[in-house]
PDB file of C-alpha atoms in Angstrom:
ATOM      1  CA  UNK A   1     -27.049 -32.165  82.966  1.00  0.00           C
ATOM      2  CA  UNK A   2     -27.658 -35.850  82.227  1.00  0.00           C
ATOM      3  CA  UNK A   3     -27.374 -36.592  78.479  1.00  0.00           C
ATOM      4  CA  UNK A   4     -30.642 -38.517  78.325  1.00  0.00           C
ATOM      5  CA  UNK A   5     -32.539 -35.677  80.016  1.00  0.00           C
ATOM      6  CA  UNK A   6     -30.886 -33.149  77.696  1.00  0.00           C
ATOM      7  CA  UNK A   7     -31.837 -35.202  74.626  1.00  0.00           C
ATOM      8  CA  UNK A   8     -35.459 -35.181  75.830  1.00  0.00           C
ATOM      9  CA  UNK A   9     -35.554 -31.439  76.586  1.00  0.00           C
ATOM     10  CA  UNK A  10     -33.841 -30.203  73.403  1.00  0.00           C
ATOM     11  CA  UNK A  11     -36.561 -31.233  70.895  1.00  0.00           C
ATOM     12  CA  UNK A  12     -39.283 -29.854  73.193  1.00  0.00           C
ATOM     13  CA  UNK A  13     -37.525 -26.476  73.353  1.00  0.00           C
ATOM     14  CA  UNK A  14     -37.022 -26.474  69.576  1.00  0.00           C
ATOM     15  CA  UNK A  15     -40.682 -27.322  68.880  1.00  0.00           C
ATOM     16  CA  UNK A  16     -41.922 -24.571  71.201  1.00  0.00           C
ATOM     17  CA  UNK A  17     -39.549 -22.068  69.574  1.00  0.00           C
ATOM     18  CA  UNK A  18     -40.850 -22.963  66.110  1.00  0.00           C
ATOM     19  CA  UNK A  19     -44.503 -22.693  67.198  1.00  0.00           C
ATOM     20  CA  UNK A  20     -43.804 -19.388  68.949  1.00  0.00           C
ATOM     21  CA  UNK A  21     -42.072 -17.955  65.891  1.00  0.00           C
ATOM     22  CA  UNK A  22     -45.119 -18.731  63.765  1.00  0.00           C
ATOM     23  CA  UNK A  23     -47.366 -17.189  66.430  1.00  0.00           C
ATOM     24  CA  UNK A  24     -45.221 -14.042  66.502  1.00  0.00           C
ATOM     25  CA  UNK A  25     -45.429 -13.662  62.726  1.00  0.00           C
ATOM     26  CA  UNK A  26     -49.206 -13.207  63.110  1.00  0.00           C
ATOM     27  CA  UNK A  27     -48.952 -10.005  65.159  1.00  0.00           C
ATOM     28  CA  UNK A  28     -52.161  -8.575  63.667  1.00  0.00           C
ATOM     29  CA  UNK A  29     -54.298 -11.411  65.060  1.00  0.00           C
ATOM     30  CA  UNK A  30     -53.226 -11.360  68.712  1.00  0.00           C
ATOM     31  CA  UNK A  31     -52.295  -7.766  69.507  1.00  0.00           C
ATOM     32  CA  UNK A  32     -49.341  -6.007  71.063  1.00  0.00           C
ATOM     33  CA  UNK A  33     -49.526  -7.390  74.624  1.00  0.00           C
ATOM     34  CA  UNK A  34     -49.721 -11.051  73.547  1.00  0.00           C
ATOM     35  CA  UNK A  35     -46.942 -10.411  71.021  1.00  0.00           C
ATOM     36  CA  UNK A  36     -44.627  -9.043  73.713  1.00  0.00           C
ATOM     37  CA  UNK A  37     -45.263 -11.883  76.160  1.00  0.00           C
ATOM     38  CA  UNK A  38     -44.753 -14.470  73.415  1.00  0.00           C
ATOM     39  CA  UNK A  39     -41.545 -12.671  72.435  1.00  0.00           C
ATOM     40  CA  UNK A  40     -40.356 -12.783  76.051  1.00  0.00           C
ATOM     41  CA  UNK A  41     -41.019 -16.520  76.195  1.00  0.00           C
ATOM     42  CA  UNK A  42     -39.108 -16.863  72.923  1.00  0.00           C
ATOM     43  CA  UNK A  43     -36.177 -15.032  74.538  1.00  0.00           C
ATOM     44  CA  UNK A  44     -36.153 -17.496  77.455  1.00  0.00           C
ATOM     45  CA  UNK A  45     -36.372 -20.495  75.117  1.00  0.00           C
ATOM     46  CA  UNK A  46     -33.636 -18.988  72.949  1.00  0.00           C
ATOM     47  CA  UNK A  47     -31.338 -18.779  75.992  1.00  0.00           C
ATOM     48  CA  UNK A  48     -32.253 -22.348  76.992  1.00  0.00           C
ATOM     49  CA  UNK A  49     -31.590 -23.578  73.427  1.00  0.00           C
ATOM     50  CA  UNK A  50     -28.077 -22.129  73.459  1.00  0.00           C
ATOM     51  CA  UNK A  51     -27.301 -23.493  76.925  1.00  0.00           C
ATOM     52  CA  UNK A  52     -28.413 -26.962  75.797  1.00  0.00           C
ATOM     53  CA  UNK A  53     -26.284 -26.646  72.635  1.00  0.00           C
ATOM     54  CA  UNK A  54     -23.241 -25.060  74.278  1.00  0.00           C
ATOM     55  CA  UNK A  55     -21.089 -27.898  72.928  1.00  0.00           C
ATOM     56  CA  UNK A  56     -21.517 -26.502  69.404  1.00  0.00           C
ATOM     57  CA  UNK A  57     -19.722 -23.297  70.426  1.00  0.00           C
ATOM     58  CA  UNK A  58     -16.949 -25.255  72.162  1.00  0.00           C
ATOM     59  CA  UNK A  59     -16.219 -27.178  68.964  1.00  0.00           C
ATOM     60  CA  UNK A  60     -16.618 -24.331  66.481  1.00  0.00           C
ATOM     61  CA  UNK A  61     -12.837 -23.991  65.942  1.00  0.00           C
ATOM     62  CA  UNK A  62     -12.170 -27.727  66.070  1.00  0.00           C
ATOM     63  CA  UNK A  63     -12.136 -30.271  63.285  1.00  0.00           C
ATOM     64  CA  UNK A  64     -12.274 -29.970  59.513  1.00  0.00           C
ATOM     65  CA  UNK A  65     -14.816 -27.753  57.793  1.00  0.00           C
ATOM     66  CA  UNK A  66     -16.648 -29.685  55.093  1.00  0.00           C
ATOM     67  CA  UNK A  67     -19.092 -27.869  52.733  1.00  0.00           C
ATOM     68  CA  UNK A  68     -22.045 -29.035  54.872  1.00  0.00           C
ATOM     69  CA  UNK A  69     -20.406 -27.834  58.070  1.00  0.00           C
ATOM     70  CA  UNK A  70     -19.614 -24.449  56.485  1.00  0.00           C
ATOM     71  CA  UNK A  71     -23.265 -24.028  55.440  1.00  0.00           C
ATOM     72  CA  UNK A  72     -24.492 -25.052  58.902  1.00  0.00           C
ATOM     73  CA  UNK A  73     -22.083 -22.682  60.645  1.00  0.00           C
ATOM     74  CA  UNK A  74     -22.980 -19.714  58.434  1.00  0.00           C
ATOM     75  CA  UNK A  75     -26.726 -20.291  58.881  1.00  0.00           C
ATOM     76  CA  UNK A  76     -26.413 -20.839  62.645  1.00  0.00           C
ATOM     77  CA  UNK A  77     -24.340 -17.686  63.165  1.00  0.00           C
ATOM     78  CA  UNK A  78     -26.609 -15.621  60.895  1.00  0.00           C
ATOM     79  CA  UNK A  79     -29.637 -16.906  62.836  1.00  0.00           C
ATOM     80  CA  UNK A  80     -27.943 -15.970  66.107  1.00  0.00           C
ATOM     81  CA  UNK A  81     -27.360 -12.406  64.853  1.00  0.00           C
ATOM     82  CA  UNK A  82     -30.946 -12.124  63.545  1.00  0.00           C
ATOM     83  CA  UNK A  83     -32.427 -13.342  66.839  1.00  0.00           C
ATOM     84  CA  UNK A  84     -30.244 -11.018  68.928  1.00  0.00           C
ATOM     85  CA  UNK A  85     -31.301  -8.067  66.744  1.00  0.00           C
ATOM     86  CA  UNK A  86     -34.938  -9.155  66.914  1.00  0.00           C
ATOM     87  CA  UNK A  87     -34.979  -9.485  70.693  1.00  0.00           C
ATOM     88  CA  UNK A  88     -32.865  -6.398  71.363  1.00  0.00           C
ATOM     89  CA  UNK A  89     -35.069  -4.197  69.185  1.00  0.00           C
ATOM     90  CA  UNK A  90     -38.200  -5.789  70.668  1.00  0.00           C
ATOM     91  CA  UNK A  91     -37.072  -4.934  74.203  1.00  0.00           C
ATOM     92  CA  UNK A  92     -36.368  -1.357  73.115  1.00  0.00           C
ATOM     93  CA  UNK A  93     -39.868  -0.950  71.650  1.00  0.00           C
ATOM     94  CA  UNK A  94     -41.658  -2.742  74.491  1.00  0.00           C
ATOM     95  CA  UNK A  95     -44.679  -0.953  75.951  1.00  0.00           C
ATOM     96  CA  UNK A  96     -45.718  -3.685  78.376  1.00  0.00           C
ATOM     97  CA  UNK A  97     -43.233  -6.362  79.494  1.00  0.00           C
ATOM     98  CA  UNK A  98     -40.089  -4.184  79.440  1.00  0.00           C
ATOM     99  CA  UNK A  99     -41.755  -0.781  79.776  1.00  0.00           C
ATOM    100  CA  UNK A 100     -39.887  -0.233  83.068  1.00  0.00           C
ATOM    101  CA  UNK A 101     -36.693   0.297  81.039  1.00  0.00           C
ATOM    102  CA  UNK A 102     -38.186   3.570  79.745  1.00  0.00           C
ATOM    103  CA  UNK A 103     -36.275   3.554  76.445  1.00  0.00           C
ATOM    104  CA  UNK A 104     -37.246   6.676  74.506  1.00  0.00           C
ATOM    105  CA  UNK A 105     -34.584   7.177  71.819  1.00  0.00           C
ATOM    106  CA  UNK A 106     -33.809   5.168  68.691  1.00  0.00           C
ATOM    107  CA  UNK A 107     -37.377   3.917  68.203  1.00  0.00           C
ATOM    108  CA  UNK A 108     -37.292   4.461  64.426  1.00  0.00           C
ATOM    109  CA  UNK A 109     -34.106   2.443  64.011  1.00  0.00           C
ATOM    110  CA  UNK A 110     -35.355  -0.255  66.418  1.00  0.00           C
ATOM    111  CA  UNK A 111     -38.564  -0.646  64.390  1.00  0.00           C
ATOM    112  CA  UNK A 112     -36.660  -1.109  61.120  1.00  0.00           C
ATOM    113  CA  UNK A 113     -34.220  -3.561  62.721  1.00  0.00           C
ATOM    114  CA  UNK A 114     -37.141  -5.490  64.231  1.00  0.00           C
ATOM    115  CA  UNK A 115     -38.922  -5.683  60.876  1.00  0.00           C
ATOM    116  CA  UNK A 116     -35.891  -6.963  58.950  1.00  0.00           C
ATOM    117  CA  UNK A 117     -34.724  -9.315  61.730  1.00  0.00           C
ATOM    118  CA  UNK A 118     -38.231 -10.769  62.017  1.00  0.00           C
ATOM    119  CA  UNK A 119     -38.303 -12.011  58.422  1.00  0.00           C
ATOM    120  CA  UNK A 120     -34.626 -12.964  58.326  1.00  0.00           C
ATOM    121  CA  UNK A 121     -35.155 -14.922  61.537  1.00  0.00           C
ATOM    122  CA  UNK A 122     -38.130 -16.738  60.017  1.00  0.00           C
ATOM    123  CA  UNK A 123     -36.184 -17.725  56.892  1.00  0.00           C
ATOM    124  CA  UNK A 124     -33.003 -18.677  58.770  1.00  0.00           C
ATOM    125  CA  UNK A 125     -34.844 -20.709  61.401  1.00  0.00           C
ATOM    126  CA  UNK A 126     -36.601 -22.610  58.609  1.00  0.00           C
ATOM    127  CA  UNK A 127     -33.240 -23.288  56.942  1.00  0.00           C
ATOM    128  CA  UNK A 128     -31.861 -24.345  60.335  1.00  0.00           C
ATOM    129  CA  UNK A 129     -34.707 -26.862  60.689  1.00  0.00           C
ATOM    130  CA  UNK A 130     -34.028 -28.128  57.178  1.00  0.00           C
ATOM    131  CA  UNK A 131     -30.397 -28.841  58.008  1.00  0.00           C
ATOM    132  CA  UNK A 132     -31.580 -31.187  60.790  1.00  0.00           C
ATOM    133  CA  UNK A 133     -34.642 -32.510  58.966  1.00  0.00           C
ATOM    134  CA  UNK A 134     -33.101 -35.893  58.147  1.00  0.00           C
ATOM    135  CA  UNK A 135     -32.314 -36.539  61.813  1.00  0.00           C
ATOM    136  CA  UNK A 136     -35.814 -35.409  62.824  1.00  0.00           C
ATOM    137  CA  UNK A 137     -37.419 -37.751  60.293  1.00  0.00           C
ATOM    138  CA  UNK A 138     -35.288 -40.641  61.553  1.00  0.00           C
ATOM    139  CA  UNK A 139     -36.490 -40.038  65.122  1.00  0.00           C
ATOM    140  CA  UNK A 140     -40.088 -39.771  63.914  1.00  0.00           C
ATOM    141  CA  UNK A 141     -39.825 -43.078  62.038  1.00  0.00           C
ATOM    142  CA  UNK A 142     -38.402 -44.713  65.167  1.00  0.00           C
ATOM    143  CA  UNK A 143     -41.193 -43.342  67.355  1.00  0.00           C
ATOM    144  CA  UNK A 144     -43.800 -44.604  64.834  1.00  0.00           C
ATOM    145  CA  UNK A 145     -42.003 -47.982  64.622  1.00  0.00           C
ATOM    146  CA  UNK A 146     -41.434 -47.592  60.884  1.00  0.00           C
ATOM    147  CA  UNK A 147     -38.399 -49.753  60.149  1.00  0.00           C
ATOM    148  CA  UNK A 148     -38.313 -50.944  56.534  1.00  0.00           C
ATOM    149  CA  UNK A 149     -37.926 -48.648  53.499  1.00  0.00           C
ATOM    150  CA  UNK A 150     -40.890 -48.070  51.174  1.00  0.00           C
ATOM    151  CA  UNK A 151     -40.443 -46.755  47.654  1.00  0.00           C
ATOM    152  CA  UNK A 152     -44.113 -45.739  47.380  1.00  0.00           C
ATOM    153  CA  UNK A 153     -43.990 -43.843  50.685  1.00  0.00           C
ATOM    154  CA  UNK A 154     -40.771 -42.109  49.631  1.00  0.00           C
ATOM    155  CA  UNK A 155     -42.216 -41.022  46.268  1.00  0.00           C
ATOM    156  CA  UNK A 156     -45.434 -39.728  47.858  1.00  0.00           C
ATOM    157  CA  UNK A 157     -43.541 -37.764  50.529  1.00  0.00           C
ATOM    158  CA  UNK A 158     -41.216 -36.249  47.915  1.00  0.00           C
ATOM    159  CA  UNK A 159     -44.162 -35.155  45.761  1.00  0.00           C
ATOM    160  CA  UNK A 160     -45.904 -33.608  48.784  1.00  0.00           C
ATOM    161  CA  UNK A 161     -42.679 -31.861  49.875  1.00  0.00           C
ATOM    162  CA  UNK A 162     -42.093 -30.483  46.372  1.00  0.00           C
ATOM    163  CA  UNK A 163     -45.701 -29.243  46.169  1.00  0.00           C
ATOM    164  CA  UNK A 164     -45.359 -27.460  49.524  1.00  0.00           C
ATOM    165  CA  UNK A 165     -42.065 -25.910  48.386  1.00  0.00           C
ATOM    166  CA  UNK A 166     -43.593 -24.641  45.127  1.00  0.00           C
ATOM    167  CA  UNK A 167     -46.568 -23.152  46.965  1.00  0.00           C
ATOM    168  CA  UNK A 168     -44.212 -21.678  49.580  1.00  0.00           C
ATOM    169  CA  UNK A 169     -42.181 -19.997  46.829  1.00  0.00           C
ATOM    170  CA  UNK A 170     -45.376 -18.533  45.346  1.00  0.00           C
ATOM    171  CA  UNK A 171     -46.451 -17.179  48.759  1.00  0.00           C
ATOM    172  CA  UNK A 172     -42.972 -15.774  49.477  1.00  0.00           C
ATOM    173  CA  UNK A 173     -43.091 -13.822  46.212  1.00  0.00           C
ATOM    174  CA  UNK A 174     -46.746 -12.768  46.460  1.00  0.00           C
ATOM    175  CA  UNK A 175     -46.360 -11.557  50.045  1.00  0.00           C
ATOM    176  CA  UNK A 176     -43.257  -9.647  48.971  1.00  0.00           C
ATOM    177  CA  UNK A 177     -41.205 -10.705  51.992  1.00  0.00           C
ATOM    178  CA  UNK A 178     -37.920  -9.858  50.290  1.00  0.00           C
ATOM    179  CA  UNK A 179     -38.772  -6.137  50.433  1.00  0.00           C
ATOM    180  CA  UNK A 180     -39.043  -6.364  54.239  1.00  0.00           C
ATOM    181  CA  UNK A 181     -35.839  -8.399  54.542  1.00  0.00           C
ATOM    182  CA  UNK A 182     -33.873  -5.858  52.483  1.00  0.00           C
ATOM    183  CA  UNK A 183     -35.629  -2.836  54.046  1.00  0.00           C
ATOM    184  CA  UNK A 184     -36.892  -1.692  50.664  1.00  0.00           C
ATOM    185  CA  UNK A 185     -39.980  -0.480  52.508  1.00  0.00           C
ATOM    186  CA  UNK A 186     -40.289   0.957  56.009  1.00  0.00           C
ATOM    187  CA  UNK A 187     -43.698  -0.503  56.809  1.00  0.00           C
ATOM    188  CA  UNK A 188     -45.158  -4.018  56.855  1.00  0.00           C
ATOM    189  CA  UNK A 189     -48.585  -4.440  55.286  1.00  0.00           C
ATOM    190  CA  UNK A 190     -50.804  -6.192  57.849  1.00  0.00           C
ATOM    191  CA  UNK A 191     -54.178  -7.480  56.684  1.00  0.00           C
ATOM    192  CA  UNK A 192     -56.293  -7.414  59.842  1.00  0.00           C
ATOM    193  CA  UNK A 193     -59.223  -8.965  57.976  1.00  0.00           C
ATOM    194  CA  UNK A 194     -57.258 -12.022  56.803  1.00  0.00           C
ATOM    195  CA  UNK A 195     -58.185 -15.472  58.063  1.00  0.00           C
ATOM    196  CA  UNK A 196     -55.656 -16.672  60.693  1.00  0.00           C
ATOM    197  CA  UNK A 197     -55.959 -20.231  59.359  1.00  0.00           C
ATOM    198  CA  UNK A 198     -55.138 -19.129  55.805  1.00  0.00           C
ATOM    199  CA  UNK A 199     -52.289 -16.932  57.100  1.00  0.00           C
ATOM    200  CA  UNK A 200     -50.622 -19.750  59.040  1.00  0.00           C
ATOM    201  CA  UNK A 201     -51.068 -22.243  56.197  1.00  0.00           C
ATOM    202  CA  UNK A 202     -49.162 -19.847  53.946  1.00  0.00           C
ATOM    203  CA  UNK A 203     -46.417 -19.257  56.507  1.00  0.00           C
ATOM    204  CA  UNK A 204     -46.074 -22.996  57.081  1.00  0.00           C
ATOM    205  CA  UNK A 205     -45.711 -23.396  53.298  1.00  0.00           C
ATOM    206  CA  UNK A 206     -42.961 -20.755  53.251  1.00  0.00           C
ATOM    207  CA  UNK A 207     -41.219 -22.484  56.147  1.00  0.00           C
ATOM    208  CA  UNK A 208     -41.580 -25.735  54.193  1.00  0.00           C
ATOM    209  CA  UNK A 209     -39.882 -24.126  51.187  1.00  0.00           C
ATOM    210  CA  UNK A 210     -36.730 -23.256  53.146  1.00  0.00           C
ATOM    211  CA  UNK A 211     -36.737 -26.579  55.018  1.00  0.00           C
ATOM    212  CA  UNK A 212     -36.901 -28.296  51.599  1.00  0.00           C
ATOM    213  CA  UNK A 213     -34.024 -26.175  50.216  1.00  0.00           C
ATOM    214  CA  UNK A 214     -31.736 -26.835  53.203  1.00  0.00           C
ATOM    215  CA  UNK A 215     -32.582 -30.533  53.396  1.00  0.00           C
ATOM    216  CA  UNK A 216     -31.888 -31.272  49.732  1.00  0.00           C
ATOM    217  CA  UNK A 217     -28.783 -29.114  49.780  1.00  0.00           C
ATOM    218  CA  UNK A 218     -27.342 -31.278  52.551  1.00  0.00           C
ATOM    219  CA  UNK A 219     -28.419 -34.411  50.655  1.00  0.00           C
ATOM    220  CA  UNK A 220     -26.531 -33.246  47.545  1.00  0.00           C
ATOM    221  CA  UNK A 221     -23.333 -32.613  49.518  1.00  0.00           C
ATOM    222  CA  UNK A 222     -23.598 -35.957  51.337  1.00  0.00           C
ATOM    223  CA  UNK A 223     -23.993 -37.812  48.044  1.00  0.00           C
ATOM    224  CA  UNK A 224     -20.974 -36.036  46.590  1.00  0.00           C
ATOM    225  CA  UNK A 225     -18.996 -36.935  49.693  1.00  0.00           C
ATOM    226  CA  UNK A 226     -19.909 -40.616  49.239  1.00  0.00           C
ATOM    227  CA  UNK A 227     -18.948 -40.458  45.549  1.00  0.00           C
ATOM    228  CA  UNK A 228     -15.528 -38.986  46.397  1.00  0.00           C
ATOM    229  CA  UNK A 229     -14.951 -41.751  48.959  1.00  0.00           C
ATOM    230  CA  UNK A 230     -15.839 -44.428  46.404  1.00  0.00           C
ATOM    231  CA  UNK A 231     -13.554 -42.834  43.840  1.00  0.00           C
ATOM    232  CA  UNK A 232     -10.650 -42.926  46.319  1.00  0.00           C
TER     233      UNK A 232
END
């Protein structure tokens, strides 16, 4: 595939995957059928994402592993495992899209795997986005024709990002997501009377928290790398 075409398709696939993940988290608003079809589309986009990024797998055993590269590799591989578990368990439990497979055994295990993988996938995908956030912001600035640096803009954006991260941490704790991730409970509490707008604002805040963590973690390591180079 032509590199320019690939560079155009990749961000589109990634954006749709992110939007779909958020949609899938709100199972209680859209119902089982919509959830399964959205999950199937996620599976197709997931396959496309890995085909488009096949070069990453080719180079996984090449080159030197810096702290940033180690973090990226661990998160990427953990996300791969979470998504495979999520999709495999989803196919097993399917009552609509994959009902022709007629899977009848292992439903209890599949449900628990699906629950844990769902929340792990959400956290890991957010961290994955955070690792590439700097590059995404650079492309956004270029598309908006923002060239020169602005101290005021930087300060405002950092304050907003920190506020989102703090709120995201509060929501993560209040919604008790860690209990689902560690399978400390066997059932997810779904509030069918909750406002979808409020729900997605809170999930965007949680995603923002993990994007913020991953982004500033990479910034810290890059600064240390520059300091070591200057010292040499």
